[in-house]
Amino acid sequence: IQYLVVQVQAILSDNLPTPSTITTKMNHLVALVTADFPYATEILCLFMAIQGSMAVRKGANSKKSMNWFHAFLKSTLTAYSGAAFTNMFMGRPTAMFSNDIFFGACILGFVIVNYLPMDIGYHFFNTFVGEALYTVFSQVFRMGGVTGFSDAAYAAFKDTPSVWYPMPIFGPILFPVALGNMGGFFMNGFDAYLEKGMPWLFQQAFACATFYHFYAHDLEGCIGETVRGVIKPLGISLMTLMGADEKEREDDVLFAKVIVGIFMLFMAIVRMPQFLGPSYSPFTAVGTMMNSKKSKKVNVAPKPSKKNKAKKQ
């Protein structure tokens, strides 16, 4: 609101916004992608539950023919399969059991989507504005999952690093990947989920967890040092633009969270049906371009030599 007010004042006075105005705007973006705002846990859990309920309501329960308990559990596991089961691989209590907010949000989200008068909840979240709301906030929830589960795995395994590298490599990457894809495996089955190739949630979690792990955790290895050596000068400039103080500008973990958050948020919006659609992936797009170039080279017929032409004549 403050940013909009300043913009209106600038237009009325024929003045451009000041750098401090831009910084205020960017700080709100950082607060969003790092979930640094009041009642963040409650808000993110609720919208995650709404997204799960909307997925079931627009799919398997489009005619509202499912038993309410069947629809409720399907909605809950669509949203929170990762939170319900992934921690078990690490011998840790799941958030669904240890935090009342998670299951409470599932109940509230299910009621909002399915049982408000005149079906107003479903109709609102079926609009562009409603879909954008639960898309953005549920994606912020996933951002916290990628970085948080990578941190948890690194903390668990850092005292027993790889024999060939000064820190554990795969655990802090695969743990958040498992978190983000548990719902797909649970709801679709192993073969059905993977039969068309690597799902987007796999691509997203693997790319983001890999970057975050090496940038934030790899303090001694050559990979982390190289990545930070290339990116950190630009990162300091970006964080300065966002209004970070000296300590925040040098915080590698914070910067990695901001980059992962902005990328995931951007991709969630771009992949909405109103834009490029859920089939879009920047990774498969690059792969398709490379494959198309290779196929063109293979399919080009060789030109006949001069000797062959003479024989034919």
Short mmCIF file of C-alpha atoms in Angstrom, two decimals:
data_model
loop_
_atom_site.label_atom_id
_atom_site.label_comp_id
_atom_site.label_asym_id
_atom_site.label_seq_id
_atom_site.Cartn_x
_atom_site.Cartn_y
_atom_site.Cartn_z
CA ILE A 1 0.00 0.00 0.00
CA GLN A 2 2.82 2.38 0.90
CA TYR A 3 4.50 1.70 -2.43
CA LEU A 4 1.28 2.38 -4.37
CA VAL A 5 0.74 5.63 -2.52
CA VAL A 6 4.26 6.79 -3.39
CA GLN A 7 3.73 5.83 -7.02
CA VAL A 8 0.51 7.84 -7.23
CA GLN A 9 2.23 10.82 -5.63
CA ALA A 10 5.09 10.53 -8.10
CA ILE A 11 2.72 10.50 -11.06
CA LEU A 12 0.82 13.51 -9.77
CA SER A 13 4.02 15.47 -9.19
CA ASP A 14 5.70 14.29 -12.43
CA ASN A 15 8.57 12.81 -10.41
CA LEU A 16 10.11 9.35 -10.66
CA PRO A 17 10.12 7.11 -7.58
CA THR A 18 13.18 7.43 -5.39
CA PRO A 19 15.59 4.51 -4.77
CA SER A 20 14.22 4.14 -1.23
CA THR A 21 10.78 3.56 -2.74
CA ILE A 22 12.14 0.75 -4.89
CA THR A 23 13.93 -0.76 -1.89
CA THR A 24 10.69 -0.83 0.10
CA LYS A 25 9.01 -2.74 -2.71
CA MET A 26 11.85 -5.26 -3.00
CA ASN A 27 11.97 -5.82 0.75
CA HIS A 28 8.36 -6.98 0.62
CA LEU A 29 9.37 -9.50 -2.03
CA VAL A 30 12.17 -10.83 0.19
CA ALA A 31 9.79 -11.05 3.14
CA LEU A 32 7.35 -13.03 0.99
CA VAL A 33 9.79 -15.58 -0.43
CA THR A 34 11.47 -16.14 2.94
CA ALA A 35 8.08 -16.33 4.77
CA ASP A 36 9.10 -13.45 7.03
CA PHE A 37 5.70 -11.93 7.75
CA PRO A 38 3.11 -12.15 10.55
CA TYR A 39 1.23 -15.46 10.83
CA ALA A 40 3.28 -16.91 7.98
CA THR A 41 2.89 -20.52 9.13
CA GLU A 42 -0.88 -20.26 9.47
CA ILE A 43 -1.35 -18.47 6.15
CA LEU A 44 0.92 -20.78 4.15
CA CYS A 45 -0.55 -23.95 5.67
CA LEU A 46 -4.08 -22.76 4.92
CA PHE A 47 -3.40 -21.94 1.28
CA MET A 48 -1.53 -25.21 0.84
CA ALA A 49 -4.61 -27.02 2.14
CA ILE A 50 -6.85 -24.96 -0.16
CA GLN A 51 -4.72 -25.91 -3.16
CA GLY A 52 -5.05 -29.60 -2.27
CA SER A 53 -8.80 -29.29 -1.81
CA MET A 54 -9.18 -27.42 -5.10
CA ALA A 55 -7.16 -30.06 -6.95
CA VAL A 56 -9.51 -32.79 -5.71
CA ARG A 57 -12.65 -30.68 -6.22
CA LYS A 58 -11.71 -29.86 -9.82
CA GLY A 59 -10.62 -33.43 -10.50
CA ALA A 60 -11.82 -36.61 -8.82
CA ASN A 61 -14.65 -34.85 -6.95
CA SER A 62 -15.82 -32.47 -9.68
CA LYS A 63 -19.39 -33.76 -9.35
CA LYS A 64 -19.24 -33.82 -5.53
CA SER A 65 -20.03 -37.52 -5.65
CA MET A 66 -17.27 -38.63 -3.27
CA ASN A 67 -18.00 -39.41 0.35
CA TRP A 68 -16.92 -36.42 2.46
CA PHE A 69 -14.33 -38.46 4.37
CA HIS A 70 -12.86 -39.86 1.17
CA ALA A 71 -12.68 -36.35 -0.32
CA PHE A 72 -11.17 -34.91 2.87
CA LEU A 73 -8.37 -37.47 3.15
CA LYS A 74 -7.62 -37.24 -0.56
CA SER A 75 -7.43 -33.44 -0.30
CA THR A 76 -5.20 -33.67 2.78
CA LEU A 77 -2.77 -36.12 1.19
CA THR A 78 -2.74 -34.19 -2.09
CA ALA A 79 -1.51 -31.16 -0.16
CA TYR A 80 0.53 -32.72 2.62
CA SER A 81 1.84 -36.15 1.61
CA GLY A 82 5.38 -34.82 1.91
CA ALA A 83 4.80 -33.31 5.32
CA ALA A 84 2.99 -36.47 6.45
CA PHE A 85 5.56 -39.09 5.43
CA THR A 86 8.97 -37.70 4.41
CA ASN A 87 10.32 -37.08 7.91
CA MET A 88 9.84 -40.76 8.69
CA PHE A 89 12.85 -41.52 6.47
CA MET A 90 14.97 -39.49 8.91
CA GLY A 91 13.40 -40.92 12.06
CA ARG A 92 11.80 -37.55 12.85
CA PRO A 93 8.19 -36.79 13.87
CA THR A 94 6.05 -35.58 10.97
CA ALA A 95 4.66 -32.07 11.01
CA MET A 96 1.14 -33.45 10.57
CA PHE A 97 1.39 -35.03 14.02
CA SER A 98 3.67 -32.58 15.81
CA ASN A 99 2.10 -29.28 14.70
CA ASP A 100 -1.64 -28.71 15.15
CA ILE A 101 -1.62 -25.91 12.56
CA PHE A 102 -1.10 -28.37 9.70
CA PHE A 103 -4.09 -30.61 10.31
CA GLY A 104 -6.22 -27.68 11.46
CA ALA A 105 -5.45 -25.94 8.16
CA CYS A 106 -6.52 -29.09 6.28
CA ILE A 107 -9.92 -29.05 7.99
CA LEU A 108 -10.44 -25.33 7.43
CA GLY A 109 -9.26 -25.43 3.80
CA PHE A 110 -11.55 -28.38 3.02
CA VAL A 111 -14.55 -26.60 4.53
CA ILE A 112 -13.81 -23.36 2.65
CA VAL A 113 -13.61 -25.12 -0.70
CA ASN A 114 -16.51 -27.52 -0.27
CA TYR A 115 -19.01 -26.34 2.34
CA LEU A 116 -19.40 -22.56 2.38
CA PRO A 117 -22.90 -21.22 1.51
CA MET A 118 -23.63 -21.08 -2.23
CA ASP A 119 -20.28 -22.78 -2.82
CA ILE A 120 -18.67 -19.34 -2.61
CA GLY A 121 -15.26 -20.69 -1.56
CA TYR A 122 -14.94 -22.97 -4.58
CA HIS A 123 -16.21 -20.32 -7.00
CA PHE A 124 -13.80 -17.68 -5.66
CA PHE A 125 -10.74 -19.91 -5.78
CA ASN A 126 -11.76 -20.99 -9.28
CA THR A 127 -11.25 -17.40 -10.50
CA PHE A 128 -7.90 -16.04 -11.66
CA VAL A 129 -7.47 -13.97 -8.48
CA GLY A 130 -8.29 -16.90 -6.21
CA GLU A 131 -6.07 -19.30 -8.11
CA ALA A 132 -3.22 -16.78 -8.07
CA LEU A 133 -3.57 -16.42 -4.29
CA TYR A 134 -3.32 -20.10 -3.45
CA THR A 135 -0.68 -20.65 -6.14
CA VAL A 136 1.63 -17.97 -4.71
CA PHE A 137 1.25 -18.85 -1.03
CA SER A 138 1.41 -22.61 -1.54
CA GLN A 139 4.58 -22.12 -3.55
CA VAL A 140 6.10 -20.08 -0.72
CA PHE A 141 5.28 -23.06 1.51
CA ARG A 142 7.22 -25.33 -0.88
CA MET A 143 10.16 -22.92 -0.88
CA GLY A 144 10.45 -23.35 2.86
CA GLY A 145 10.26 -27.10 2.39
CA VAL A 146 13.15 -27.18 -0.09
CA THR A 147 15.48 -25.06 2.02
CA GLY A 148 14.31 -26.35 5.41
CA PHE A 149 14.59 -30.04 4.54
CA SER A 150 17.98 -29.46 2.92
CA ASP A 151 19.13 -27.77 6.14
CA ALA A 152 17.76 -30.64 8.23
CA ALA A 153 19.52 -33.30 6.17
CA TYR A 154 22.79 -31.35 6.16
CA ALA A 155 22.64 -30.94 9.95
CA ALA A 156 22.03 -34.68 10.33
CA PHE A 157 24.81 -35.82 7.98
CA LYS A 158 27.49 -33.11 8.18
CA ASP A 159 29.52 -35.02 10.80
CA THR A 160 29.78 -38.00 8.42
CA PRO A 161 30.73 -36.42 5.09
CA SER A 162 31.49 -38.24 1.87
CA VAL A 163 34.85 -39.98 1.59
CA TRP A 164 35.55 -38.05 -1.61
CA TYR A 165 34.19 -34.63 -0.63
CA PRO A 166 34.32 -32.51 2.56
CA MET A 167 30.55 -32.58 3.06
CA PRO A 168 27.59 -34.91 2.35
CA ILE A 169 26.41 -34.39 -1.22
CA PHE A 170 23.26 -36.34 -2.04
CA GLY A 171 21.31 -36.53 1.22
CA PRO A 172 20.60 -32.75 1.56
CA ILE A 173 19.46 -32.73 -2.09
CA LEU A 174 17.39 -35.91 -2.24
CA PHE A 175 15.58 -35.30 1.06
CA PRO A 176 13.74 -32.14 -0.18
CA VAL A 177 13.22 -33.84 -3.56
CA ALA A 178 11.42 -36.68 -1.77
CA LEU A 179 9.37 -34.13 0.17
CA GLY A 180 8.12 -32.41 -2.97
CA ASN A 181 7.19 -35.61 -4.82
CA MET A 182 5.67 -37.76 -2.12
CA GLY A 183 2.19 -36.61 -3.12
CA GLY A 184 2.70 -37.61 -6.74
CA PHE A 185 3.93 -41.09 -5.79
CA PHE A 186 1.20 -41.59 -3.20
CA MET A 187 -1.72 -40.38 -5.33
CA ASN A 188 -0.68 -41.66 -8.78
CA GLY A 189 1.52 -44.65 -8.10
CA PHE A 190 5.17 -45.10 -9.05
CA ASP A 191 4.76 -45.99 -12.74
CA ALA A 192 1.94 -43.57 -13.51
CA TYR A 193 3.83 -40.68 -11.92
CA LEU A 194 7.03 -41.30 -13.86
CA GLU A 195 5.86 -42.79 -17.16
CA LYS A 196 6.02 -39.46 -19.03
CA GLY A 197 9.50 -38.59 -17.80
CA MET A 198 10.75 -36.48 -14.92
CA PRO A 199 7.77 -34.57 -13.38
CA TRP A 200 8.08 -30.83 -12.89
CA LEU A 201 8.16 -31.12 -9.11
CA PHE A 202 11.19 -33.39 -9.47
CA GLN A 203 12.92 -30.91 -11.78
CA GLN A 204 12.14 -27.94 -9.56
CA ALA A 205 13.13 -29.56 -6.27
CA PHE A 206 16.31 -31.10 -7.67
CA ALA A 207 17.53 -27.86 -9.28
CA CYS A 208 16.69 -25.63 -6.32
CA ALA A 209 17.95 -28.03 -3.65
CA THR A 210 21.22 -28.55 -5.54
CA PHE A 211 21.89 -24.82 -5.86
CA TYR A 212 20.88 -24.10 -2.28
CA HIS A 213 22.91 -26.96 -0.82
CA PHE A 214 26.18 -26.08 -2.54
CA TYR A 215 25.81 -22.32 -2.13
CA ALA A 216 24.70 -22.33 1.52
CA HIS A 217 26.40 -25.44 2.95
CA ASP A 218 29.53 -26.15 0.89
CA LEU A 219 32.04 -23.99 2.79
CA GLU A 220 35.18 -25.98 1.96
CA GLY A 221 34.53 -27.88 -1.26
CA CYS A 222 35.54 -26.71 -4.72
CA ILE A 223 31.97 -26.67 -6.03
CA GLY A 224 30.63 -24.30 -3.39
CA GLU A 225 33.66 -22.03 -3.57
CA THR A 226 33.38 -21.84 -7.37
CA VAL A 227 29.65 -21.13 -7.35
CA ARG A 228 29.99 -18.41 -4.73
CA GLY A 229 33.01 -16.95 -6.50
CA VAL A 230 30.99 -16.50 -9.66
CA ILE A 231 27.63 -15.46 -8.20
CA LYS A 232 28.41 -13.67 -4.93
CA PRO A 233 29.57 -10.33 -6.44
CA LEU A 234 26.26 -10.10 -8.28
CA GLY A 235 24.46 -11.33 -5.17
CA ILE A 236 25.89 -8.54 -3.03
CA SER A 237 24.71 -5.96 -5.56
CA LEU A 238 21.26 -7.54 -5.69
CA MET A 239 20.94 -7.69 -1.90
CA THR A 240 22.09 -4.05 -1.67
CA LEU A 241 19.34 -3.09 -4.12
CA MET A 242 16.88 -4.91 -1.91
CA GLY A 243 17.93 -2.81 1.07
CA ALA A 244 20.01 -5.40 2.90
CA ASP A 245 22.43 -4.18 5.55
CA GLU A 246 26.10 -5.17 5.60
CA LYS A 247 25.51 -8.37 7.55
CA GLU A 248 22.62 -9.47 5.32
CA ARG A 249 24.62 -8.77 2.16
CA GLU A 250 27.30 -11.24 3.29
CA ASP A 251 24.78 -13.89 4.41
CA ASP A 252 25.14 -16.72 1.88
CA VAL A 253 22.23 -18.70 3.34
CA LEU A 254 19.85 -15.74 3.09
CA PHE A 255 20.90 -14.99 -0.48
CA ALA A 256 20.44 -18.63 -1.51
CA LYS A 257 16.95 -18.64 0.01
CA VAL A 258 16.05 -15.43 -1.81
CA ILE A 259 17.23 -16.78 -5.19
CA VAL A 260 15.47 -20.12 -4.72
CA GLY A 261 12.33 -18.31 -3.55
CA ILE A 262 12.21 -15.87 -6.45
CA PHE A 263 12.79 -18.64 -9.00
CA MET A 264 10.13 -20.92 -7.54
CA LEU A 265 7.62 -18.09 -7.22
CA PHE A 266 8.23 -16.94 -10.80
CA MET A 267 7.83 -20.47 -12.14
CA ALA A 268 4.61 -21.03 -10.18
CA ILE A 269 3.06 -17.94 -11.78
CA VAL A 270 4.40 -18.67 -15.28
CA ARG A 271 3.03 -22.23 -15.16
CA MET A 272 -0.52 -21.14 -14.33
CA PRO A 273 -3.08 -22.11 -17.03
CA GLN A 274 -3.58 -18.44 -17.91
CA PHE A 275 0.09 -18.12 -18.94
CA LEU A 276 2.40 -20.86 -20.26
CA GLY A 277 0.52 -23.69 -18.58
CA PRO A 278 1.48 -26.57 -16.27
CA SER A 279 3.33 -28.46 -19.02
CA TYR A 280 5.99 -25.73 -19.35
CA SER A 281 9.45 -26.32 -17.94
CA PRO A 282 12.56 -24.23 -18.66
CA PHE A 283 14.68 -27.37 -18.28
CA THR A 284 12.75 -29.52 -20.76
CA ALA A 285 12.52 -26.52 -23.10
CA VAL A 286 16.31 -26.35 -23.28
CA GLY A 287 16.51 -30.12 -23.75
CA THR A 288 13.92 -30.00 -26.55
CA MET A 289 15.87 -27.28 -28.35
CA MET A 290 19.09 -29.29 -28.15
CA ASN A 291 17.38 -32.48 -29.34
CA SER A 292 15.73 -30.67 -32.24
CA LYS A 293 19.12 -29.35 -33.42
CA LYS A 294 20.60 -32.85 -33.23
CA SER A 295 17.66 -34.37 -35.13
CA LYS A 296 17.99 -31.77 -37.90
CA LYS A 297 21.64 -32.68 -38.35
CA VAL A 298 20.84 -36.40 -38.43
CA ASN A 299 17.92 -36.07 -40.86
CA VAL A 300 19.81 -34.01 -43.46
CA ALA A 301 20.30 -36.25 -46.50
CA PRO A 302 23.89 -36.40 -47.81
CA LYS A 303 24.50 -34.68 -51.13
CA PRO A 304 25.48 -37.02 -53.98
CA SER A 305 29.12 -36.86 -54.97
CA LYS A 306 30.28 -35.82 -58.43
CA LYS A 307 31.39 -39.41 -59.24
CA ASN A 308 27.88 -40.74 -58.47
CA LYS A 309 26.36 -38.08 -60.70
CA ALA A 310 28.65 -39.06 -63.56
CA LYS A 311 27.79 -42.76 -63.21
CA LYS A 312 24.06 -41.99 -63.29
CA GLN A 313 24.51 -39.97 -66.48
#
